Amino acid sequence: MDVTSFGIDHDLLLRGIYVSRKDMVGGDSVTTFDIRMKEPNREPVMDTSVMHTLEHLMAVYLRDHPVWAEKTIYVGPMGCRTGMYVIFKGDLEAEDIAGIITDTFTYITGFSGAVPAAQPKQCGNYLDHNLGITQWEARKYLNEVLLNLKPENTEYPRQRG
Ligand SMILES: [Zn+2]
């Protein structure tokens, strides 16, 4: 299957959930998802502290989940700060994870208390968190994108030629 993020047209890419790539690892499929929260080059990106808090909260929710913990390989920020990467075990499509990603962002918007694992022994930059703005960004993505997913929010625009 030819799935690669290199051929996508970032000028046309919207916010959404996209399959970035699929790989075989030791005979098993893994799918890397592009959890795109900002339109590339067309709106301000997220602050690094927001990416960091998102990473902690997404990781905690997915790794504690009764079904998805076992499938969760990796959660991390995109360098361009327009979204997050999540790698799940299995040959999956965006539709397969729309529910769990919606649940994850619902969890984040409702979270209260201290950011998990934001202590110097557990985190490489424990002061660099911002729960309030993370929840603002999570709520925006949840309401404007996840709860209103259209085909263009789950299928990459292909580069012509
Ligand atoms: Zn950290």
XYZ file of C-alpha atoms and ligand atoms in Angstrom:
162
model
C 0.000 0.000 0.000
C 1.362 3.393 -0.985
C 0.777 5.650 1.977
C 3.226 8.446 2.526
C 3.006 11.970 3.841
C 5.685 13.206 1.409
C 3.245 13.502 -1.487
C 0.596 15.503 0.302
C -0.083 19.077 -0.631
C 0.282 21.138 2.545
C -1.279 24.122 0.757
C -4.566 22.203 0.687
C -4.255 20.223 3.915
C -6.970 20.911 6.464
C -7.286 19.970 10.107
C -8.273 16.371 10.754
C -7.105 12.812 11.331
C -4.961 11.375 8.534
C -2.987 8.190 7.924
C 0.575 9.444 7.641
C 2.127 6.068 6.861
C 1.872 2.348 7.400
C 4.813 0.119 8.183
C 5.483 -3.531 8.790
C 7.494 -4.219 11.945
C 8.446 -7.815 12.575
C 5.457 -9.089 10.619
C 2.952 -6.738 12.277
C 1.376 -3.620 10.798
C 1.704 -0.275 12.534
C -0.098 2.886 11.414
C 1.220 6.388 12.017
C -1.532 8.987 12.318
C -1.304 12.697 11.646
C -3.502 14.368 14.271
C -3.604 17.719 12.500
C -4.851 20.539 14.692
C -3.794 23.569 12.616
C -3.964 24.311 8.894
C -0.311 24.360 7.763
C 1.103 27.826 7.015
C -2.372 29.370 7.224
C -2.931 29.810 10.931
C -0.762 30.289 13.997
C 0.843 27.105 15.311
C 0.569 25.858 18.893
C 2.949 26.956 21.597
C 5.647 24.444 22.575
C 4.210 24.291 26.108
C 0.836 23.294 24.628
C 2.427 20.562 22.493
C 4.174 19.330 25.619
C 1.046 19.221 27.797
C -0.892 17.571 24.957
C 1.817 14.925 24.750
C 1.556 14.165 28.480
C -2.257 14.066 28.572
C -2.670 12.089 25.348
C -0.046 9.579 26.465
C -1.643 9.128 29.897
C -5.124 8.650 28.478
C -4.111 6.242 25.713
C -1.663 4.228 27.809
C -4.243 3.743 30.581
C -7.066 2.884 28.177
C -8.592 -0.606 28.595
C -8.608 -1.277 24.826
C -6.138 1.122 23.227
C -3.263 0.911 25.716
C -2.134 -2.337 24.144
C -2.228 -0.784 20.650
C -0.512 2.497 21.508
C 3.105 2.550 20.322
C 3.927 6.260 20.419
C 2.490 9.751 20.977
C 4.515 12.846 20.172
C 4.524 16.374 18.785
C 5.137 17.396 15.181
C 8.175 19.613 14.805
C 6.104 22.145 12.835
C 3.759 22.438 15.853
C 0.589 22.034 13.796
C -0.336 18.685 15.286
C 0.617 15.434 16.968
C 1.693 12.011 15.777
C 0.175 8.859 17.215
C 1.360 5.398 16.200
C -1.003 2.480 16.782
C -0.524 -1.222 16.272
C -2.586 -2.523 13.359
C -3.471 -1.696 9.760
C -5.881 1.128 10.556
C -7.758 3.965 8.874
C -8.789 7.349 10.254
C -12.346 6.067 10.803
C -10.974 3.324 13.089
C -9.485 5.842 15.500
C -11.942 8.760 15.256
C -13.727 7.473 18.372
C -10.662 7.026 20.546
C -9.170 10.364 19.445
C -12.467 12.102 20.204
C -12.491 10.418 23.619
C -8.891 11.513 24.198
C -9.647 15.156 23.450
C -12.829 15.019 25.521
C -10.685 13.757 28.409
C -8.208 16.608 27.912
C -10.887 19.312 27.840
C -12.368 17.968 31.080
C -9.090 17.302 32.858
C -8.485 18.971 36.213
C -5.543 18.845 38.551
C -1.814 18.834 37.960
C -0.483 17.811 34.544
C 0.522 14.128 34.893
C 4.221 13.361 35.163
C 5.134 17.049 35.197
C 7.749 16.606 37.897
C 11.499 17.016 37.450
C 12.173 13.303 37.979
C 9.647 12.357 35.266
C 9.969 15.059 32.616
C 12.824 16.741 30.766
C 11.325 20.252 30.993
C 8.733 20.054 33.734
C 8.083 23.800 33.982
C 7.155 24.023 30.295
C 3.459 23.147 30.509
C 0.294 25.144 29.975
C -2.896 23.311 30.883
C -5.265 26.226 30.321
C -4.257 26.967 26.729
C -3.923 23.235 25.992
C -7.556 22.807 26.988
C -8.546 25.788 24.856
C -6.776 24.244 21.828
C -8.200 20.793 22.576
C -11.745 22.135 22.828
C -11.377 24.035 19.542
C -10.093 20.932 17.711
C -12.775 18.769 19.321
C -15.710 21.043 18.499
C -14.623 22.349 15.098
C -13.013 19.183 13.684
C -13.468 15.907 15.573
C -17.200 16.287 16.220
C -17.763 17.329 12.610
C -15.411 15.094 10.578
C -15.899 15.293 6.817
C -14.088 13.297 4.097
C -11.605 16.143 3.596
C -10.675 15.825 7.292
C -9.640 12.188 6.898
C -8.200 11.983 3.357
C -4.972 13.723 2.397
C -5.045 16.110 -0.553
C -2.678 14.641 -3.166
C -0.027 16.699 -4.891
C -0.626 16.997 -8.616
C 1.997 15.731 -11.072
Zn 7.485 16.181 29.615
